[in-house]
């Protein structure tokens, strides 16, 4: 997310996220506006040159080295969103009806990034209000997981990432989600990010696992079962 979330692009990304939230509350299509353009006819430049010396900025204005744990977590959540985007394309090709959920998850990951990019130790109250993370997102994931599980056969064996391109891509996203969760965990423990962010990522990996199995089932593709090599 360094090119999206970190300033000045952070502000554009954040404001777009706030607009998405507002549209959701007024029952407009979620994530319908993905434009990076600013107001007026002039488009912003993608490159800012502010990170050429190996430092970048948090939403609170702190300058930190790019290997800082904050930016590591941001990069992992950005990679996760990209992996989900790829999986979504495979799912669209197969006509899966849960792609709107993947859309919403990608939008929520923007909120995750905004929260991570706002270290609580340097945040003003205005920062905290603008990047507050909603626990409702966790409840939504649990509802979707339960819906999938009702249709799936019981899991009686260890399965390997398989079951067609949609399923395999969702499994890949799941593993990246686990890495994102591991990178966010110490930030949350230090009090620098909302605990619900870590809970969301933990639940998201469960969702992606279940969605992968659901996709394989709907495509009538066989999931590979773990067998101990002889």
mmCIF file with all atom_site columns, C-alpha atoms in Angstrom, residues 1 16-17 20 30-31 34 77-89 99-112 200 204:
data_model
loop_
_atom_site.group_PDB
_atom_site.id
_atom_site.type_symbol
_atom_site.label_atom_id
_atom_site.label_alt_id
_atom_site.label_comp_id
_atom_site.label_asym_id
_atom_site.label_entity_id
_atom_site.label_seq_id
_atom_site.pdbx_PDB_ins_code
_atom_site.Cartn_x
_atom_site.Cartn_y
_atom_site.Cartn_z
_atom_site.occupancy
_atom_site.B_iso_or_equiv
_atom_site.pdbx_formal_charge
_atom_site.auth_seq_id
_atom_site.auth_comp_id
_atom_site.auth_asym_id
_atom_site.auth_atom_id
_atom_site.pdbx_PDB_model_num
ATOM 1  C CA . UNK A 1 1   ? 0.000   0.000   0.000   1.00 0.00 ? 1   UNK A CA 1
ATOM 2  C CA . UNK A 1 16  ? -12.206 7.485   -1.012  1.00 0.00 ? 16  UNK A CA 1
ATOM 3  C CA . UNK A 1 17  ? -12.753 5.000   1.814   1.00 0.00 ? 17  UNK A CA 1
ATOM 4  C CA . UNK A 1 20  ? -17.458 4.325   0.284   1.00 0.00 ? 20  UNK A CA 1
ATOM 5  C CA . UNK A 1 30  ? -20.340 -0.335  -2.257  1.00 0.00 ? 30  UNK A CA 1
ATOM 6  C CA . UNK A 1 31  ? -17.008 0.300   -3.939  1.00 0.00 ? 31  UNK A CA 1
ATOM 7  C CA . UNK A 1 34  ? -12.585 3.378   -7.492  1.00 0.00 ? 34  UNK A CA 1
ATOM 8  C CA . UNK A 1 77  ? -2.496  -6.008  3.511   1.00 0.00 ? 77  UNK A CA 1
ATOM 9  C CA . UNK A 1 78  ? -1.983  -4.453  0.088   1.00 0.00 ? 78  UNK A CA 1
ATOM 10 C CA . UNK A 1 79  ? -0.662  -7.770  -1.236  1.00 0.00 ? 79  UNK A CA 1
ATOM 11 C CA . UNK A 1 80  ? -3.656  -9.500  0.339   1.00 0.00 ? 80  UNK A CA 1
ATOM 12 C CA . UNK A 1 81  ? -6.090  -7.184  -1.431  1.00 0.00 ? 81  UNK A CA 1
ATOM 13 C CA . UNK A 1 82  ? -4.307  -7.835  -4.730  1.00 0.00 ? 82  UNK A CA 1
ATOM 14 C CA . UNK A 1 83  ? -4.510  -11.596 -4.207  1.00 0.00 ? 83  UNK A CA 1
ATOM 15 C CA . UNK A 1 84  ? -8.216  -11.337 -3.437  1.00 0.00 ? 84  UNK A CA 1
ATOM 16 C CA . UNK A 1 85  ? -8.663  -9.234  -6.572  1.00 0.00 ? 85  UNK A CA 1
ATOM 17 C CA . UNK A 1 86  ? -7.046  -11.978 -8.652  1.00 0.00 ? 86  UNK A CA 1
ATOM 18 C CA . UNK A 1 87  ? -9.189  -14.652 -7.003  1.00 0.00 ? 87  UNK A CA 1
ATOM 19 C CA . UNK A 1 88  ? -12.264 -12.521 -7.672  1.00 0.00 ? 88  UNK A CA 1
ATOM 20 C CA . UNK A 1 89  ? -11.499 -12.482 -11.397 1.00 0.00 ? 89  UNK A CA 1
ATOM 21 C CA . UNK A 1 99  ? -17.886 -11.951 -5.665  1.00 0.00 ? 99  UNK A CA 1
ATOM 22 C CA . UNK A 1 100 ? -19.709 -8.960  -4.161  1.00 0.00 ? 100 UNK A CA 1
ATOM 23 C CA . UNK A 1 101 ? -18.393 -10.139 -0.787  1.00 0.00 ? 101 UNK A CA 1
ATOM 24 C CA . UNK A 1 102 ? -14.854 -10.076 -2.159  1.00 0.00 ? 102 UNK A CA 1
ATOM 25 C CA . UNK A 1 103 ? -15.494 -6.515  -3.374  1.00 0.00 ? 103 UNK A CA 1
ATOM 26 C CA . UNK A 1 104 ? -16.541 -5.455  0.116   1.00 0.00 ? 104 UNK A CA 1
ATOM 27 C CA . UNK A 1 105 ? -13.558 -7.206  1.694   1.00 0.00 ? 105 UNK A CA 1
ATOM 28 C CA . UNK A 1 106 ? -11.163 -5.307  -0.562  1.00 0.00 ? 106 UNK A CA 1
ATOM 29 C CA . UNK A 1 107 ? -12.811 -2.061  0.529   1.00 0.00 ? 107 UNK A CA 1
ATOM 30 C CA . UNK A 1 108 ? -12.572 -3.057  4.187   1.00 0.00 ? 108 UNK A CA 1
ATOM 31 C CA . UNK A 1 109 ? -8.865  -3.793  3.720   1.00 0.00 ? 109 UNK A CA 1
ATOM 32 C CA . UNK A 1 110 ? -8.495  -0.121  2.799   1.00 0.00 ? 110 UNK A CA 1
ATOM 33 C CA . UNK A 1 111 ? -9.945  0.652   6.243   1.00 0.00 ? 111 UNK A CA 1
ATOM 34 C CA . UNK A 1 112 ? -7.519  -1.839  7.784   1.00 0.00 ? 112 UNK A CA 1
ATOM 35 C CA . UNK A 1 200 ? -10.887 -9.131  11.228  1.00 0.00 ? 200 UNK A CA 1
ATOM 36 C CA . UNK A 1 204 ? -10.870 -13.322 7.074   1.00 0.00 ? 204 UNK A CA 1
#
